[in-house]
Short mmCIF file of C-alpha atoms and ligand atoms in Angstrom, two decimals:
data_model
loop_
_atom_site.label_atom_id
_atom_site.label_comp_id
_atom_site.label_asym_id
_atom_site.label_seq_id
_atom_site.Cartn_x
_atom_site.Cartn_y
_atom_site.Cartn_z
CA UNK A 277 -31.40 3.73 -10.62
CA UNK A 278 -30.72 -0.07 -10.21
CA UNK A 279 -28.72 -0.90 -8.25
CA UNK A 280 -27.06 -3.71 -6.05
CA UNK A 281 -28.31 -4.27 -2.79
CA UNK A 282 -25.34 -3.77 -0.67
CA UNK A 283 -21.78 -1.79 -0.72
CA UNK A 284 -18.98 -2.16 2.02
CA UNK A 285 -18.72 0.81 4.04
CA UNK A 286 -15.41 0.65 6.13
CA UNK A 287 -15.44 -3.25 6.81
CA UNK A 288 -19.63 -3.57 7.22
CA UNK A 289 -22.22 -4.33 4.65
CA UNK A 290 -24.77 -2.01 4.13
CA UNK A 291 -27.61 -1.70 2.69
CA UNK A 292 -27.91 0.78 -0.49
CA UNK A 293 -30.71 2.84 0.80
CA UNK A 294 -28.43 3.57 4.16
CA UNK A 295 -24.66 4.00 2.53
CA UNK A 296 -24.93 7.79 3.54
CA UNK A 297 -22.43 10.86 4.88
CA UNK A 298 -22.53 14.44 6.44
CA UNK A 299 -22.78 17.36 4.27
CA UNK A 300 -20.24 18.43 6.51
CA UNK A 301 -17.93 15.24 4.85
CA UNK A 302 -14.39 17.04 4.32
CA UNK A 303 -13.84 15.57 0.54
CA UNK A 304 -17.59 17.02 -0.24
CA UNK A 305 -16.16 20.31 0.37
CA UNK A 306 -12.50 19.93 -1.09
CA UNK A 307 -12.40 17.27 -3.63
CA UNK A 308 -9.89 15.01 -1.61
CA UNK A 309 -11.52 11.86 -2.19
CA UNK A 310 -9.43 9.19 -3.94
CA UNK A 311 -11.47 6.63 -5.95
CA UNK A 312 -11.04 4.01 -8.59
CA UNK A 313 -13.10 2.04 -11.14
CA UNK A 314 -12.77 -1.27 -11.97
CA UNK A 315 -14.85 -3.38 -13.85
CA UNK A 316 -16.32 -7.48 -12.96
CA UNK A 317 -16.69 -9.30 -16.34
CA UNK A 318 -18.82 -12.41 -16.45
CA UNK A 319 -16.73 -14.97 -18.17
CA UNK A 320 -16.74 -18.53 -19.19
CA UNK A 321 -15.13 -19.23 -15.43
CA UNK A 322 -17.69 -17.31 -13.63
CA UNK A 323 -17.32 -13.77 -12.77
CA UNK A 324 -13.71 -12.01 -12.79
CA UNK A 325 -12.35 -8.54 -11.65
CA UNK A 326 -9.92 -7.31 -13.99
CA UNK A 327 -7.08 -6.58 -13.13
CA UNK A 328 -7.87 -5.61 -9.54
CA UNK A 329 -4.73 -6.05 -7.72
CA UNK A 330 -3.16 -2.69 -10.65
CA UNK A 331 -6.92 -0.44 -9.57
CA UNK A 332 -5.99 -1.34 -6.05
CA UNK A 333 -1.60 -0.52 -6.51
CA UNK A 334 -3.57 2.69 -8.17
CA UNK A 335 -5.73 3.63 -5.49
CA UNK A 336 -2.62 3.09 -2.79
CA UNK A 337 -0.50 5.49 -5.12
CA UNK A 338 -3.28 8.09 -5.72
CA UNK A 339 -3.67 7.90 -1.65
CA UNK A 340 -0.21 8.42 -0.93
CA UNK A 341 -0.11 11.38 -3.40
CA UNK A 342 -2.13 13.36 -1.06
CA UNK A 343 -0.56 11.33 2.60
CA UNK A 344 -3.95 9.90 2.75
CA UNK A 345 -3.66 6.75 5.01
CA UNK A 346 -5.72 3.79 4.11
CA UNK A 347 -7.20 2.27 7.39
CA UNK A 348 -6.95 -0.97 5.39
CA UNK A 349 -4.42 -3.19 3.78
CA UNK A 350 -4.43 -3.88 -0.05
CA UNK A 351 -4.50 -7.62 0.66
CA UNK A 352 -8.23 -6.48 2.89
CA UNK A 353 -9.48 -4.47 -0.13
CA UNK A 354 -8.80 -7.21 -2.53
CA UNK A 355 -10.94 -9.46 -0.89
CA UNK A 356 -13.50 -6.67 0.44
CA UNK A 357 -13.65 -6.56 -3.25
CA UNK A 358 -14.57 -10.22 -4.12
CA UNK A 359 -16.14 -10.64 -0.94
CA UNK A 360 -18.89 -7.62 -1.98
CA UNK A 361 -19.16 -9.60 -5.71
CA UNK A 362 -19.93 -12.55 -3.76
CA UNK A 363 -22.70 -10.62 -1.47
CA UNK A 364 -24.09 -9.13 -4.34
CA UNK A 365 -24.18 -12.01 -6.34
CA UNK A 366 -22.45 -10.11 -9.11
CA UNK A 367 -22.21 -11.50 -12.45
CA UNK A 368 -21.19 -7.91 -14.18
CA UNK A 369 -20.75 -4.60 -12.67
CA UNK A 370 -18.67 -1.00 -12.73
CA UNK A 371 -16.95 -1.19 -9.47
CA UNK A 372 -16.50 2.16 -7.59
CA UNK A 373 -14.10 1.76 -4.42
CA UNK A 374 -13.91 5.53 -2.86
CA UNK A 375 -11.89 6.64 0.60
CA UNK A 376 -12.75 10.19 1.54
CA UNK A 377 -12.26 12.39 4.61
CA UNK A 378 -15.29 12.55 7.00
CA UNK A 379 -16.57 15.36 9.23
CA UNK A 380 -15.03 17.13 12.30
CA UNK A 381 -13.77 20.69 11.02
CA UNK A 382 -13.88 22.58 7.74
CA UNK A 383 -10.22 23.57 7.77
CA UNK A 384 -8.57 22.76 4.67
CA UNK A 385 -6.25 20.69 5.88
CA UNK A 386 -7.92 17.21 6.52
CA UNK A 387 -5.76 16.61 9.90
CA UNK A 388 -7.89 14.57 12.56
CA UNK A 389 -10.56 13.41 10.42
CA UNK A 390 -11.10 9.91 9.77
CA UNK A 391 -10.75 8.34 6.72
CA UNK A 392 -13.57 6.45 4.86
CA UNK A 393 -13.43 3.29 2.84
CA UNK A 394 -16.60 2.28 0.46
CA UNK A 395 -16.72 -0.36 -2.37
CA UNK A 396 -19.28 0.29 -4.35
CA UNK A 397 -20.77 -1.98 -7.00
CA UNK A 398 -22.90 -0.19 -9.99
CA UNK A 399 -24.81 -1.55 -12.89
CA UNK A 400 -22.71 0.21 -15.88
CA UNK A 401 -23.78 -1.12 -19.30
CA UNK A 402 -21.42 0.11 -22.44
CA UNK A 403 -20.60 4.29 -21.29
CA UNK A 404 -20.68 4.76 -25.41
CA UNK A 405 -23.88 2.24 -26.04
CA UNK A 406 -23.67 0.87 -29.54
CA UNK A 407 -21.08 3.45 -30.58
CA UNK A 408 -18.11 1.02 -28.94
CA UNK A 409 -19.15 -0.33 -32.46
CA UNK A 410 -19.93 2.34 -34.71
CA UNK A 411 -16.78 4.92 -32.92
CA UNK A 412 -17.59 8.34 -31.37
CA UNK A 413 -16.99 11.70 -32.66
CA UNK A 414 -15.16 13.98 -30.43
CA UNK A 415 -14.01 17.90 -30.15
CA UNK A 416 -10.45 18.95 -28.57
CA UNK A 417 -11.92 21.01 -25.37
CA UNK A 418 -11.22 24.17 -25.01
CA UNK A 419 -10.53 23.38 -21.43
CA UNK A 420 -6.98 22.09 -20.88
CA UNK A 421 -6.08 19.13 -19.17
CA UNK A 422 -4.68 19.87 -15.34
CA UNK A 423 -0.96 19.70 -15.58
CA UNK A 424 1.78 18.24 -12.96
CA UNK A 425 2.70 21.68 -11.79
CA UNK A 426 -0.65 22.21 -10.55
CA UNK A 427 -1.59 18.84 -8.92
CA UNK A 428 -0.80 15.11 -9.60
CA UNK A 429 -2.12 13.94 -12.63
CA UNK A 430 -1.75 10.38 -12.33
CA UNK A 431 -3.92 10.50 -8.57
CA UNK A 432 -7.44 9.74 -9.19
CA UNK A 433 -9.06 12.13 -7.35
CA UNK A 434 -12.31 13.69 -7.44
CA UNK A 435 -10.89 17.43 -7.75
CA UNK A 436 -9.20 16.11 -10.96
CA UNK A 437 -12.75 15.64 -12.47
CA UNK A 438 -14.03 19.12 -12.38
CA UNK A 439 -11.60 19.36 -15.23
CA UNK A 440 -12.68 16.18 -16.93
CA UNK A 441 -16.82 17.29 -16.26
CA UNK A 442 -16.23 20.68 -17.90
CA UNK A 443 -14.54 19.24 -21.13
CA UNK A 444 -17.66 16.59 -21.19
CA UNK A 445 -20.07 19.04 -20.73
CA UNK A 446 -19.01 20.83 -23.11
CA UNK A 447 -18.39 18.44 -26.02
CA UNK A 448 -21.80 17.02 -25.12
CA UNK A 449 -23.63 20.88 -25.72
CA UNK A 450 -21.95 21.02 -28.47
CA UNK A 451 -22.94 18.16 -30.11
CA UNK A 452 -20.12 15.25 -30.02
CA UNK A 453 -20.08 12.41 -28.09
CA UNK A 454 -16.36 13.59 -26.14
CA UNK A 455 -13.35 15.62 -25.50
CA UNK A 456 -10.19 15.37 -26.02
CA UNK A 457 -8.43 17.37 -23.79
CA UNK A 458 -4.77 19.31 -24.54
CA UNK A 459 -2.34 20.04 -22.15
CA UNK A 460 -0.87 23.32 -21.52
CA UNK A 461 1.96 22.59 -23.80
CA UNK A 462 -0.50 21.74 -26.41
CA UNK A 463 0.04 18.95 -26.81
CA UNK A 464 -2.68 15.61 -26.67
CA UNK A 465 -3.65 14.64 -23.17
CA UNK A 466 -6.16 12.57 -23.11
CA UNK A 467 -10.11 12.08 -22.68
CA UNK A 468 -12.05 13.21 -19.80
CA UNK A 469 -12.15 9.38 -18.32
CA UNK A 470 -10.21 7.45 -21.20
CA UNK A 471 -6.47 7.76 -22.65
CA UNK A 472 -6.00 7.75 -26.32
CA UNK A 473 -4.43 6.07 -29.30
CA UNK A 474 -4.14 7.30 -32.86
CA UNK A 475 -2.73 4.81 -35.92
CA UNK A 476 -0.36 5.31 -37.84
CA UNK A 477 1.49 3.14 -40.74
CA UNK A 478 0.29 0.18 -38.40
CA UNK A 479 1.56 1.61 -35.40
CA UNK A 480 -0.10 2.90 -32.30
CA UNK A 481 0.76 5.89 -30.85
CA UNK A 482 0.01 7.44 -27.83
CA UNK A 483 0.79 10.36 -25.16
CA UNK A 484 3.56 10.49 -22.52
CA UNK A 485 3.11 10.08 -18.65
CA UNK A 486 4.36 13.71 -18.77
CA UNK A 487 1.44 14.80 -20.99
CA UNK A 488 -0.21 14.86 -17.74
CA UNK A 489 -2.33 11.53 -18.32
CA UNK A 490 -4.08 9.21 -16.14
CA UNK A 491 -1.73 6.51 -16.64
CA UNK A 492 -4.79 3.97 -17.36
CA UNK A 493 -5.11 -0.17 -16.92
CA UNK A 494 -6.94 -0.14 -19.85
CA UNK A 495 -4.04 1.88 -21.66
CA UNK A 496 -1.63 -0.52 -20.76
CA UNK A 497 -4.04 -3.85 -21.32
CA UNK A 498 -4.02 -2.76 -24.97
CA UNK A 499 -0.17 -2.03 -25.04
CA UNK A 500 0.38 -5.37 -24.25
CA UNK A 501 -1.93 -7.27 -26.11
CA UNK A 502 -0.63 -5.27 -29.59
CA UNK A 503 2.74 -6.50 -28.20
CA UNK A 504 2.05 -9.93 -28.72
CA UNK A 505 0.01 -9.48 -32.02
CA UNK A 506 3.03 -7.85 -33.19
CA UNK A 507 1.73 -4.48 -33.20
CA UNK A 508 4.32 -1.75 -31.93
CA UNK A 509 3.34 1.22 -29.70
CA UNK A 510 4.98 4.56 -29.78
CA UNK A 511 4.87 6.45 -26.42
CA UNK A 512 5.40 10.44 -27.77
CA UNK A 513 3.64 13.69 -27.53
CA UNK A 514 0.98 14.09 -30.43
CA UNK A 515 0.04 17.51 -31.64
CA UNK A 516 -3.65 18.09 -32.09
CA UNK A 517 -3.32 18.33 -35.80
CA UNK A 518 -2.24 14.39 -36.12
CA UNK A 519 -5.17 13.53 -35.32
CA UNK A 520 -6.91 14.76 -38.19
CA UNK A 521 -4.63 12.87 -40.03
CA UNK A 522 -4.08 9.62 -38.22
CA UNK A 523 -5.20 6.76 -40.10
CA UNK A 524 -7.47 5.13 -37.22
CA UNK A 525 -7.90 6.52 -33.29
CA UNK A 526 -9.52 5.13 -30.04
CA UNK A 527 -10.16 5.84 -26.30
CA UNK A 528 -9.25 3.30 -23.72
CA UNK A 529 -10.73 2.93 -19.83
CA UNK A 530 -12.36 1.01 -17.85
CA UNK A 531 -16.11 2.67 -18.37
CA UNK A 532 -15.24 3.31 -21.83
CA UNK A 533 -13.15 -0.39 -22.80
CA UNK A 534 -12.05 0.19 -25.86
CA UNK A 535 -14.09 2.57 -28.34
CA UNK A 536 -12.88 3.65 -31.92
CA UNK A 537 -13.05 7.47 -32.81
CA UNK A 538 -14.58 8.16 -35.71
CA UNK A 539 -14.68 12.01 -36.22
CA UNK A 540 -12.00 14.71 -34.34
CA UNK A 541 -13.07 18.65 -34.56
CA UNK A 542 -15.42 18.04 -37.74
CA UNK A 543 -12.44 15.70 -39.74
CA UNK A 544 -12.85 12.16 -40.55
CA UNK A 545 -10.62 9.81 -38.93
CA UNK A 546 -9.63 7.18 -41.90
CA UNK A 547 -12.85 6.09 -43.88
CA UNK A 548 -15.19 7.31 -40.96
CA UNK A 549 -15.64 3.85 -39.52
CA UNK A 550 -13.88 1.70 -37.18
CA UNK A 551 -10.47 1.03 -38.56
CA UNK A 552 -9.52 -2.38 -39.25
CA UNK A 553 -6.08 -2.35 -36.46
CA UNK A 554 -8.88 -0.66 -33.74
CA UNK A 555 -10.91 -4.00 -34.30
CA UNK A 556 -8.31 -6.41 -34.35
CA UNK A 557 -7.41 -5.45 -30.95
CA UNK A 558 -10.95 -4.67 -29.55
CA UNK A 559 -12.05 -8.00 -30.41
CA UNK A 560 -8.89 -9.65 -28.65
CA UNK A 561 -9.36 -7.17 -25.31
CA UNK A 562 -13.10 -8.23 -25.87
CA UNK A 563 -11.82 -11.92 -25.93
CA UNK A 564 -9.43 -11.57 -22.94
CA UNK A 565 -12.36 -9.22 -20.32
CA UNK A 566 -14.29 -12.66 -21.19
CA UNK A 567 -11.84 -15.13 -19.78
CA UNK A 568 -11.22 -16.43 -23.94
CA UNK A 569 -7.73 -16.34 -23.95
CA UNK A 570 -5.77 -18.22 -20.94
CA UNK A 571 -2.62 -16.55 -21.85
CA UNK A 572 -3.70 -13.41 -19.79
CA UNK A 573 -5.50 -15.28 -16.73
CA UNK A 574 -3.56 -13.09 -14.78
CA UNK A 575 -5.47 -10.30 -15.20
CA UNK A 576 -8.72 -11.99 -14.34
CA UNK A 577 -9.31 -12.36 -10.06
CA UNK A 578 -12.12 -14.88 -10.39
CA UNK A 579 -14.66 -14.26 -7.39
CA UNK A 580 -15.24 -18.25 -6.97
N1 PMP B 164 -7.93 9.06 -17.88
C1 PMP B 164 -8.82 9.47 -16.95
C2 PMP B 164 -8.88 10.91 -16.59
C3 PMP B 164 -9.66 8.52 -16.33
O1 PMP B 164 -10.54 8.92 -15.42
C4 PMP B 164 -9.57 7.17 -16.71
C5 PMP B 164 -10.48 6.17 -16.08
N2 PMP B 164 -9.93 5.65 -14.89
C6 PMP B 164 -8.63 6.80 -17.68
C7 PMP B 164 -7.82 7.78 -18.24
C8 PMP B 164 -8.46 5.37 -18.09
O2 PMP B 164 -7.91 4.62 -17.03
P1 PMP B 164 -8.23 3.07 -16.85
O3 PMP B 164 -7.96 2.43 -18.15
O4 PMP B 164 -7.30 2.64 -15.78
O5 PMP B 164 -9.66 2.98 -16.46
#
């Protein structure tokens, strides 16, 4: 794998080859480990991390879902952050920052052991290759998507993704490029790493916070920028069967950006290729990860 030569491991630089743990490492054992992703975009200013102060709010939330205390400020992350862009000398990456329990005891309860912090940076081309193009064809899992009751849904933590790897897994066996996962209400959730928007009559729709979603950056990136090209978005549950019907759909995340769906459970979304609302606001979220459009500097922490 190629990778960058150093990540920040609790307020040191270290070297790839030595950024190691215990097997005994609590969050190994119970999925407690809180993480984000974030991605650096090289753009006509240099390299930018978008939107890192929301992945950062995110990670504090996720933390505090689980009274996980951050040894750290946000304010110290944000610039561990650049800082490690700077080290690296990072023109594009996948950023992974992690915090996870260490070692001491294997009692379930993480009490007494210290808490980790590691930024990692990772080469991470397009997750969907040319298909961010083309669009994917994905299969509602027949795994549903964890549910509120259960644990939170909007945390990212790793024990959430043993839900999201089965529903991969499977759509990948199977032949399609990704899930789409239901909720226990039946109603649309979401993907196994993205959210999800159908079209219809030149509106976006797209599923509740109570659907049990990972409220995403990305979701809300391309909320906003269809506000201001006019383009209204409908927050409401979906049933499975609309998107057969929808006239265009796409995922939205970080790894995935923005990628049109082309094909749901065997049915062909619209005419089968990108729809023509999907790329007007691809190539505008394309424009804005690239530092084109000033109007949403905001999102962009330049690293120098
Ligand atoms: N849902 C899940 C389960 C995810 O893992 C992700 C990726 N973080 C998303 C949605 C999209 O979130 P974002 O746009 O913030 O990356």
């Amino acid at each position: 794998m190629k990778h960058f030569p150093k990540i920040w491991m609790n307020g040191r630089y270290v070297k790839f080859e030595d950024a190691k743990i215990h097997v005994l490492t609590h969050s190994l054992h119970y999925g407690n480990a809180i993480f984000e992703g974030m991605r650096c975009y090289n753009t006509e200013k240099g390299p930018a991390v978008f939107r890192l102060r929301e992945h950062l709010s995110r990670l504090f939330n996720s933390a505090k879902s689980y009274c996980m205390k951050i040894p750290y400020s946000k304010e110290e992350l944000r610039k561990a952050t650049l800082d490690l862009m700077r080290v690296n000398n990072v023109k594009e990456c996948y950023i992974r920052p992690i915090l996870f329990y260490g070692h001491g005891h294997l009692g379930i309860e993480p009490a007494g052991l210290k808490v980790n912090v590691a930024i990692i940076p990772i080469f991470w081309g397009r997750y969907f290759g040319e298909k961010i193009e083309k669009g994917v064809r994905a299969k509602i899992s027949s795994w549903c998507r964890i549910n509120p009751l259960i644990v939170p849904t909007q945390a990212k933590c790793a024990g959430n993704y043993a839900n999201s790897l089965l529903a991969k897994m499977e759509a990948l066996d199977a032949g399609y490029d990704e899930a789409i996962l239901q909720n226990i209400s039946g109603y649309i959730a979401e993907g196994p790493g993205e959210n999800i928007f159908i079209v219809r009559q030149g509106k976006l729709i797209t599923p509740p916070v109570h659907a049990g979603i990972l409220v995403g950056i990305t979701r809300d990136s391309i909320m906003r920028i269809a506000r201001d090209m006019g383009i209204e978005t409908i927050i409401r549950d979906i049933p499975r069967e609309e998107l057969y019907i929808a006239d265009e759909a796409f995922f939205t995340g970080t790894a995935a950006e923005m990628t049109p769906i082309i094909e749901v459970d065997d049915r062909v979304i619209g005419d089968g290729r990108r729809g023509p609302i999907t790329h007007k606001l691809q190539s505008k979220f394309f424009d804005v990860l690239r530092g084109k459009d000033e109007k949403y500097y905001e999102w962009l922490e330049f690293i120098r």
